[in-house]
Amino acid sequence: MSIAKIKKIKSGEVIVECVNKQDVEKLKTIVDTSQDLKSKEIIKGNPRIILQNIDKNLDKTNLIETICKNNRDLVESCGGMDQFHKQVKEKFRLGGRDKDKCVSVILDVTSEARKEFLKRRIISEWESVYAKDYISLVQCFKCYRFGHKSDKCKESTQICGKCGHTGHDFKNCKSNDTKCIVCARANEKGCKIDHVARDKKCPTMLKIKEKISKSIDYGQ
């Protein structure tokens, strides 16, 4: 039995990460036969992938059917049509304004289906696209915290995403300074703050995404 990682948490419980599902079952058997220990498996969520530049006129049903029709090898690698429909679900779409011809489609998939999507180009109608991993992280552009949007923000004061000061927004900032309020709040030693708070390469944001990714079942 191979153990990948062991971590003790504040409650006193211990999280044990195994290399594969077979080792998980072995460990559960050992623990459950003990009189002093109890086991509880942490169920991870499904991965999500994004398909970009998809014709917005293809609705949810037609998109899945089009993928099935034009990507027979993908469907077969997922175990056939019935299994494919069980393993692949459209979650939501990004874009789709009146002037947009295309949208980005987020699919909720199993770890097995994800691997097959990432191996190949996906033929939609006349276009083919690559699937990419997608991790959703909502950021508020009023307080620049994560987990909610500006219209749901409970803060009364606007914070600038460029200089980190209060009283004005990103667009109206006149300061020559650039200070990421996200990293400044994190206050981690050695963390650079000379970037805007909505920077896709923000170290604190990347750490949060990494934490989210650990709660997702990517398989082995």
PDB file of C-alpha atoms in Angstrom:
ATOM      1  CA  MET A   1       0.000   0.000   0.000  1.00  0.00           C
ATOM      2  CA  SER A   2       1.412   3.374  -1.046  1.00  0.00           C
ATOM      3  CA  ILE A   3       0.750   6.619   0.862  1.00  0.00           C
ATOM      4  CA  ALA A   4       1.176   9.891  -1.041  1.00  0.00           C
ATOM      5  CA  LYS A   5       0.687  12.363   1.815  1.00  0.00           C
ATOM      6  CA  ILE A   6      -0.307  12.576   5.494  1.00  0.00           C
ATOM      7  CA  LYS A   7      -1.654  15.774   7.057  1.00  0.00           C
ATOM      8  CA  LYS A   8      -2.955  16.482  10.566  1.00  0.00           C
ATOM      9  CA  ILE A   9      -5.751  19.072  10.793  1.00  0.00           C
ATOM     10  CA  LYS A  10      -6.955  21.313  13.636  1.00  0.00           C
ATOM     11  CA  SER A  11      -9.745  18.948  14.698  1.00  0.00           C
ATOM     12  CA  GLY A  12      -7.121  16.332  15.536  1.00  0.00           C
ATOM     13  CA  GLU A  13      -8.090  14.164  12.579  1.00  0.00           C
ATOM     14  CA  VAL A  14      -5.520  12.970  10.075  1.00  0.00           C
ATOM     15  CA  ILE A  15      -5.947  13.199   6.301  1.00  0.00           C
ATOM     16  CA  VAL A  16      -4.191  10.386   4.448  1.00  0.00           C
ATOM     17  CA  GLU A  17      -3.834  10.685   0.674  1.00  0.00           C
ATOM     18  CA  CYS A  18      -3.330   7.393  -1.139  1.00  0.00           C
ATOM     19  CA  VAL A  19      -1.753   6.821  -4.526  1.00  0.00           C
ATOM     20  CA  ASN A  20      -4.800   5.076  -6.023  1.00  0.00           C
ATOM     21  CA  LYS A  21      -8.337   3.884  -5.228  1.00  0.00           C
ATOM     22  CA  GLN A  22      -7.152   0.342  -4.500  1.00  0.00           C
ATOM     23  CA  ASP A  23      -4.906   1.664  -1.733  1.00  0.00           C
ATOM     24  CA  VAL A  24      -7.818   3.720  -0.373  1.00  0.00           C
ATOM     25  CA  GLU A  25      -9.879   0.545   0.020  1.00  0.00           C
ATOM     26  CA  LYS A  26      -6.977  -1.284   1.678  1.00  0.00           C
ATOM     27  CA  LEU A  27      -6.470   1.550   4.161  1.00  0.00           C
ATOM     28  CA  LYS A  28     -10.199   1.751   4.959  1.00  0.00           C
ATOM     29  CA  THR A  29     -10.251  -1.984   5.673  1.00  0.00           C
ATOM     30  CA  ILE A  30      -7.294  -1.700   8.045  1.00  0.00           C
ATOM     31  CA  VAL A  31      -8.743   1.311   9.891  1.00  0.00           C
ATOM     32  CA  ASP A  32     -12.284  -0.063  10.097  1.00  0.00           C
ATOM     33  CA  THR A  33     -11.085  -3.317  11.676  1.00  0.00           C
ATOM     34  CA  SER A  34      -9.440  -1.307  14.449  1.00  0.00           C
ATOM     35  CA  GLN A  35     -11.387  -0.647  17.657  1.00  0.00           C
ATOM     36  CA  ASP A  36      -9.800   2.762  18.199  1.00  0.00           C
ATOM     37  CA  LEU A  37      -9.917   4.303  14.731  1.00  0.00           C
ATOM     38  CA  LYS A  38     -12.639   5.354  12.305  1.00  0.00           C
ATOM     39  CA  SER A  39     -12.348   6.205   8.613  1.00  0.00           C
ATOM     40  CA  LYS A  40     -14.277   8.625   6.441  1.00  0.00           C
ATOM     41  CA  GLU A  41     -13.518   8.958   2.747  1.00  0.00           C
ATOM     42  CA  ILE A  42     -13.320  12.518   1.407  1.00  0.00           C
ATOM     43  CA  ILE A  43     -15.314  12.616  -1.814  1.00  0.00           C
ATOM     44  CA  LYS A  44     -13.703  14.941  -4.335  1.00  0.00           C
ATOM     45  CA  GLY A  45     -15.683  16.834  -6.959  1.00  0.00           C
ATOM     46  CA  ASN A  46     -15.650  16.192 -10.692  1.00  0.00           C
ATOM     47  CA  PRO A  47     -13.217  18.111 -12.890  1.00  0.00           C
ATOM     48  CA  ARG A  48     -14.477  20.810 -15.218  1.00  0.00           C
ATOM     49  CA  ILE A  49     -13.170  21.539 -18.695  1.00  0.00           C
ATOM     50  CA  ILE A  50     -13.742  24.495 -21.006  1.00  0.00           C
ATOM     51  CA  LEU A  51     -14.432  24.425 -24.743  1.00  0.00           C
ATOM     52  CA  GLN A  52     -13.922  27.848 -26.322  1.00  0.00           C
ATOM     53  CA  ASN A  53     -15.207  29.319 -29.609  1.00  0.00           C
ATOM     54  CA  ILE A  54     -18.386  27.229 -29.676  1.00  0.00           C
ATOM     55  CA  ASP A  55     -21.257  28.459 -31.882  1.00  0.00           C
ATOM     56  CA  LYS A  56     -23.731  30.017 -29.451  1.00  0.00           C
ATOM     57  CA  ASN A  57     -26.658  28.738 -31.537  1.00  0.00           C
ATOM     58  CA  LEU A  58     -25.788  25.201 -30.440  1.00  0.00           C
ATOM     59  CA  ASP A  59     -27.914  24.733 -27.330  1.00  0.00           C
ATOM     60  CA  LYS A  60     -27.072  22.308 -24.514  1.00  0.00           C
ATOM     61  CA  THR A  61     -28.705  19.241 -26.100  1.00  0.00           C
ATOM     62  CA  ASN A  62     -27.475  19.922 -29.634  1.00  0.00           C
ATOM     63  CA  LEU A  63     -23.902  20.576 -28.493  1.00  0.00           C
ATOM     64  CA  ILE A  64     -23.570  17.220 -26.729  1.00  0.00           C
ATOM     65  CA  GLU A  65     -25.175  15.427 -29.679  1.00  0.00           C
ATOM     66  CA  THR A  66     -22.836  17.215 -32.124  1.00  0.00           C
ATOM     67  CA  ILE A  67     -19.790  16.232 -30.062  1.00  0.00           C
ATOM     68  CA  CYS A  68     -21.005  12.617 -30.020  1.00  0.00           C
ATOM     69  CA  LYS A  69     -21.629  12.562 -33.782  1.00  0.00           C
ATOM     70  CA  ASN A  70     -18.312  14.153 -34.780  1.00  0.00           C
ATOM     71  CA  ASN A  71     -16.031  12.522 -32.192  1.00  0.00           C
ATOM     72  CA  ARG A  72     -16.754   8.800 -32.326  1.00  0.00           C
ATOM     73  CA  ASP A  73     -13.315   7.890 -30.988  1.00  0.00           C
ATOM     74  CA  LEU A  74     -13.900  10.103 -27.942  1.00  0.00           C
ATOM     75  CA  VAL A  75     -17.287   8.508 -27.263  1.00  0.00           C
ATOM     76  CA  GLU A  76     -15.898   4.979 -27.609  1.00  0.00           C
ATOM     77  CA  SER A  77     -12.955   5.754 -25.310  1.00  0.00           C
ATOM     78  CA  CYS A  78     -15.496   6.790 -22.649  1.00  0.00           C
ATOM     79  CA  GLY A  79     -17.289   3.435 -22.907  1.00  0.00           C
ATOM     80  CA  GLY A  80     -19.905   4.143 -25.559  1.00  0.00           C
ATOM     81  CA  MET A  81     -22.844   6.505 -25.957  1.00  0.00           C
ATOM     82  CA  ASP A  82     -24.670   5.719 -22.709  1.00  0.00           C
ATOM     83  CA  GLN A  83     -21.533   6.063 -20.596  1.00  0.00           C
ATOM     84  CA  PHE A  84     -20.552   9.275 -22.398  1.00  0.00           C
ATOM     85  CA  HIS A  85     -23.878  10.912 -21.531  1.00  0.00           C
ATOM     86  CA  LYS A  86     -23.427   9.883 -17.889  1.00  0.00           C
ATOM     87  CA  GLN A  87     -19.861  11.201 -17.722  1.00  0.00           C
ATOM     88  CA  VAL A  88     -20.267  14.508 -19.593  1.00  0.00           C
ATOM     89  CA  LYS A  89     -22.705  17.271 -18.563  1.00  0.00           C
ATOM     90  CA  GLU A  90     -22.833  20.917 -19.614  1.00  0.00           C
ATOM     91  CA  LYS A  91     -22.547  23.106 -16.498  1.00  0.00           C
ATOM     92  CA  PHE A  92     -22.794  26.675 -17.819  1.00  0.00           C
ATOM     93  CA  ARG A  93     -21.641  29.087 -20.537  1.00  0.00           C
ATOM     94  CA  LEU A  94     -19.518  32.224 -20.656  1.00  0.00           C
ATOM     95  CA  GLY A  95     -20.150  35.024 -23.146  1.00  0.00           C
ATOM     96  CA  GLY A  96     -23.123  34.980 -25.479  1.00  0.00           C
ATOM     97  CA  ARG A  97     -23.891  38.695 -25.685  1.00  0.00           C
ATOM     98  CA  ASP A  98     -25.811  39.903 -28.736  1.00  0.00           C
ATOM     99  CA  LYS A  99     -22.635  40.759 -30.664  1.00  0.00           C
ATOM    100  CA  ASP A 100     -20.944  37.452 -29.784  1.00  0.00           C
ATOM    101  CA  LYS A 101     -21.037  34.655 -32.330  1.00  0.00           C
ATOM    102  CA  CYS A 102     -19.336  32.170 -30.043  1.00  0.00           C
ATOM    103  CA  VAL A 103     -19.392  31.172 -26.380  1.00  0.00           C
ATOM    104  CA  SER A 104     -17.189  29.220 -24.013  1.00  0.00           C
ATOM    105  CA  VAL A 105     -18.857  26.094 -22.639  1.00  0.00           C
ATOM    106  CA  ILE A 106     -17.981  24.605 -19.254  1.00  0.00           C
ATOM    107  CA  LEU A 107     -18.459  20.839 -18.997  1.00  0.00           C
ATOM    108  CA  ASP A 108     -18.629  18.806 -15.795  1.00  0.00           C
ATOM    109  CA  VAL A 109     -16.839  15.523 -16.551  1.00  0.00           C
ATOM    110  CA  THR A 110     -15.496  12.449 -14.798  1.00  0.00           C
ATOM    111  CA  SER A 111     -11.742  12.070 -14.380  1.00  0.00           C
ATOM    112  CA  GLU A 112     -11.742   9.367 -17.083  1.00  0.00           C
ATOM    113  CA  ALA A 113     -13.653  11.539 -19.580  1.00  0.00           C
ATOM    114  CA  ARG A 114     -11.382  14.510 -18.818  1.00  0.00           C
ATOM    115  CA  LYS A 115      -8.295  12.524 -19.812  1.00  0.00           C
ATOM    116  CA  GLU A 116      -9.900  11.577 -23.132  1.00  0.00           C
ATOM    117  CA  PHE A 117     -11.018  15.156 -23.900  1.00  0.00           C
ATOM    118  CA  LEU A 118      -7.524  16.529 -23.232  1.00  0.00           C
ATOM    119  CA  LYS A 119      -5.885  13.997 -25.580  1.00  0.00           C
ATOM    120  CA  ARG A 120      -7.406  15.319 -28.795  1.00  0.00           C
ATOM    121  CA  ARG A 121      -9.001  18.164 -30.694  1.00  0.00           C
ATOM    122  CA  ILE A 122     -12.776  18.214 -30.265  1.00  0.00           C
ATOM    123  CA  ILE A 123     -14.768  18.673 -33.472  1.00  0.00           C
ATOM    124  CA  SER A 124     -17.860  20.818 -32.902  1.00  0.00           C
ATOM    125  CA  GLU A 125     -19.478  21.617 -36.255  1.00  0.00           C
ATOM    126  CA  TRP A 126     -17.015  23.021 -38.767  1.00  0.00           C
ATOM    127  CA  GLU A 127     -14.478  23.998 -36.119  1.00  0.00           C
ATOM    128  CA  SER A 128     -12.230  21.927 -33.887  1.00  0.00           C
ATOM    129  CA  VAL A 129     -11.058  23.115 -30.469  1.00  0.00           C
ATOM    130  CA  TYR A 130      -8.852  21.923 -27.634  1.00  0.00           C
ATOM    131  CA  ALA A 131     -10.356  21.253 -24.209  1.00  0.00           C
ATOM    132  CA  LYS A 132      -8.637  22.851 -21.220  1.00  0.00           C
ATOM    133  CA  ASP A 133      -8.984  22.398 -17.474  1.00  0.00           C
ATOM    134  CA  TYR A 134     -11.257  25.004 -15.883  1.00  0.00           C
ATOM    135  CA  ILE A 135     -11.241  26.149 -12.262  1.00  0.00           C
ATOM    136  CA  SER A 136     -13.818  28.784 -11.381  1.00  0.00           C
ATOM    137  CA  LEU A 137     -12.752  31.480  -8.927  1.00  0.00           C
ATOM    138  CA  VAL A 138     -15.158  34.403  -8.590  1.00  0.00           C
ATOM    139  CA  GLN A 139     -13.574  37.705  -7.547  1.00  0.00           C
ATOM    140  CA  CYS A 140     -15.423  40.789  -6.331  1.00  0.00           C
ATOM    141  CA  PHE A 141     -14.267  44.008  -8.010  1.00  0.00           C
ATOM    142  CA  LYS A 142     -15.424  46.123  -5.065  1.00  0.00           C
ATOM    143  CA  CYS A 143     -13.541  44.543  -2.145  1.00  0.00           C
ATOM    144  CA  TYR A 144     -11.341  42.198  -4.254  1.00  0.00           C
ATOM    145  CA  ARG A 145     -12.067  39.187  -2.061  1.00  0.00           C
ATOM    146  CA  PHE A 146     -13.090  35.864  -3.561  1.00  0.00           C
ATOM    147  CA  GLY A 147     -16.326  33.900  -3.510  1.00  0.00           C
ATOM    148  CA  HIS A 148     -18.826  36.596  -4.480  1.00  0.00           C
ATOM    149  CA  LYS A 149     -19.469  39.274  -7.115  1.00  0.00           C
ATOM    150  CA  SER A 150     -19.650  43.047  -6.667  1.00  0.00           C
ATOM    151  CA  ASP A 151     -23.462  43.135  -6.589  1.00  0.00           C
ATOM    152  CA  LYS A 152     -23.418  40.784  -3.563  1.00  0.00           C
ATOM    153  CA  CYS A 153     -20.575  42.577  -1.740  1.00  0.00           C
ATOM    154  CA  LYS A 154     -21.256  43.568   1.884  1.00  0.00           C
ATOM    155  CA  GLU A 155     -18.402  46.085   2.068  1.00  0.00           C
ATOM    156  CA  SER A 156     -19.519  49.718   2.095  1.00  0.00           C
ATOM    157  CA  THR A 157     -16.260  51.166   0.719  1.00  0.00           C
ATOM    158  CA  GLN A 158     -14.834  50.691  -2.768  1.00  0.00           C
ATOM    159  CA  ILE A 159     -11.241  49.425  -2.862  1.00  0.00           C
ATOM    160  CA  CYS A 160      -8.990  50.107  -5.836  1.00  0.00           C
ATOM    161  CA  GLY A 161      -7.665  47.008  -7.564  1.00  0.00           C
ATOM    162  CA  LYS A 162      -4.584  48.896  -8.761  1.00  0.00           C
ATOM    163  CA  CYS A 163      -3.169  50.863  -5.812  1.00  0.00           C
ATOM    164  CA  GLY A 164      -5.053  49.139  -2.972  1.00  0.00           C
ATOM    165  CA  HIS A 165      -6.429  52.386  -1.508  1.00  0.00           C
ATOM    166  CA  THR A 166     -10.093  53.077  -0.734  1.00  0.00           C
ATOM    167  CA  GLY A 167     -12.510  55.624  -2.137  1.00  0.00           C
ATOM    168  CA  HIS A 168     -12.102  55.031  -5.865  1.00  0.00           C
ATOM    169  CA  ASP A 169     -12.238  52.159  -8.339  1.00  0.00           C
ATOM    170  CA  PHE A 170      -9.668  50.639 -10.705  1.00  0.00           C
ATOM    171  CA  LYS A 171     -10.806  52.675 -13.713  1.00  0.00           C
ATOM    172  CA  ASN A 172     -10.503  56.034 -11.927  1.00  0.00           C
ATOM    173  CA  CYS A 173      -7.179  55.387 -10.170  1.00  0.00           C
ATOM    174  CA  LYS A 174      -4.680  58.256 -10.503  1.00  0.00           C
ATOM    175  CA  SER A 175      -1.968  56.802  -8.291  1.00  0.00           C
ATOM    176  CA  ASN A 176       1.443  55.877  -9.686  1.00  0.00           C
ATOM    177  CA  ASP A 177       1.684  53.034  -7.171  1.00  0.00           C
ATOM    178  CA  THR A 178       0.668  49.455  -7.909  1.00  0.00           C
ATOM    179  CA  LYS A 179      -0.160  47.330  -4.876  1.00  0.00           C
ATOM    180  CA  CYS A 180      -2.202  44.145  -4.908  1.00  0.00           C
ATOM    181  CA  ILE A 181      -4.664  44.325  -2.029  1.00  0.00           C
ATOM    182  CA  VAL A 182      -5.156  40.531  -2.252  1.00  0.00           C
ATOM    183  CA  CYS A 183      -1.486  39.769  -1.559  1.00  0.00           C
ATOM    184  CA  ALA A 184      -1.213  42.619   0.964  1.00  0.00           C
ATOM    185  CA  ARG A 185      -4.031  41.041   3.000  1.00  0.00           C
ATOM    186  CA  ALA A 186      -2.409  37.604   2.772  1.00  0.00           C
ATOM    187  CA  ASN A 187       0.721  39.157   4.314  1.00  0.00           C
ATOM    188  CA  GLU A 188       2.928  36.214   3.402  1.00  0.00           C
ATOM    189  CA  LYS A 189       6.686  36.626   3.686  1.00  0.00           C
ATOM    190  CA  GLY A 190       8.353  37.121   0.317  1.00  0.00           C
ATOM    191  CA  CYS A 191       5.054  37.553  -1.546  1.00  0.00           C
ATOM    192  CA  LYS A 192       5.339  40.254  -4.222  1.00  0.00           C
ATOM    193  CA  ILE A 193       2.575  42.857  -4.227  1.00  0.00           C
ATOM    194  CA  ASP A 194       3.654  44.995  -7.212  1.00  0.00           C
ATOM    195  CA  HIS A 195       0.805  43.897  -9.469  1.00  0.00           C
ATOM    196  CA  VAL A 196      -2.895  44.660  -9.821  1.00  0.00           C
ATOM    197  CA  ALA A 197      -5.408  42.684  -7.761  1.00  0.00           C
ATOM    198  CA  ARG A 198      -7.051  41.129 -10.818  1.00  0.00           C
ATOM    199  CA  ASP A 199      -3.768  39.870 -12.303  1.00  0.00           C
ATOM    200  CA  LYS A 200      -4.217  36.271 -13.519  1.00  0.00           C
ATOM    201  CA  LYS A 201      -0.710  35.500 -12.216  1.00  0.00           C
ATOM    202  CA  CYS A 202      -1.364  36.925  -8.729  1.00  0.00           C
ATOM    203  CA  PRO A 203       0.519  34.562  -6.339  1.00  0.00           C
ATOM    204  CA  THR A 204      -2.288  34.522  -3.774  1.00  0.00           C
ATOM    205  CA  MET A 205      -4.908  33.805  -6.434  1.00  0.00           C
ATOM    206  CA  LEU A 206      -2.794  30.961  -7.822  1.00  0.00           C
ATOM    207  CA  LYS A 207      -2.450  29.464  -4.327  1.00  0.00           C
ATOM    208  CA  ILE A 208      -6.225  29.536  -3.877  1.00  0.00           C
ATOM    209  CA  LYS A 209      -6.698  27.842  -7.262  1.00  0.00           C
ATOM    210  CA  GLU A 210      -4.145  25.214  -6.293  1.00  0.00           C
ATOM    211  CA  LYS A 211      -6.092  24.551  -3.093  1.00  0.00           C
ATOM    212  CA  ILE A 212      -9.306  24.189  -5.102  1.00  0.00           C
ATOM    213  CA  SER A 213      -7.606  21.779  -7.517  1.00  0.00           C
ATOM    214  CA  LYS A 214      -6.731  19.495  -4.595  1.00  0.00           C
ATOM    215  CA  SER A 215     -10.448  19.066  -3.912  1.00  0.00           C
ATOM    216  CA  ILE A 216     -11.042  17.788  -7.459  1.00  0.00           C
ATOM    217  CA  ASP A 217     -10.823  14.154  -8.529  1.00  0.00           C
ATOM    218  CA  TYR A 218      -8.405  14.139 -11.465  1.00  0.00           C
ATOM    219  CA  GLY A 219      -7.873  10.384 -11.180  1.00  0.00           C
ATOM    220  CA  GLN A 220      -4.483   8.720 -11.211  1.00  0.00           C
TER     221      GLN A 220
END
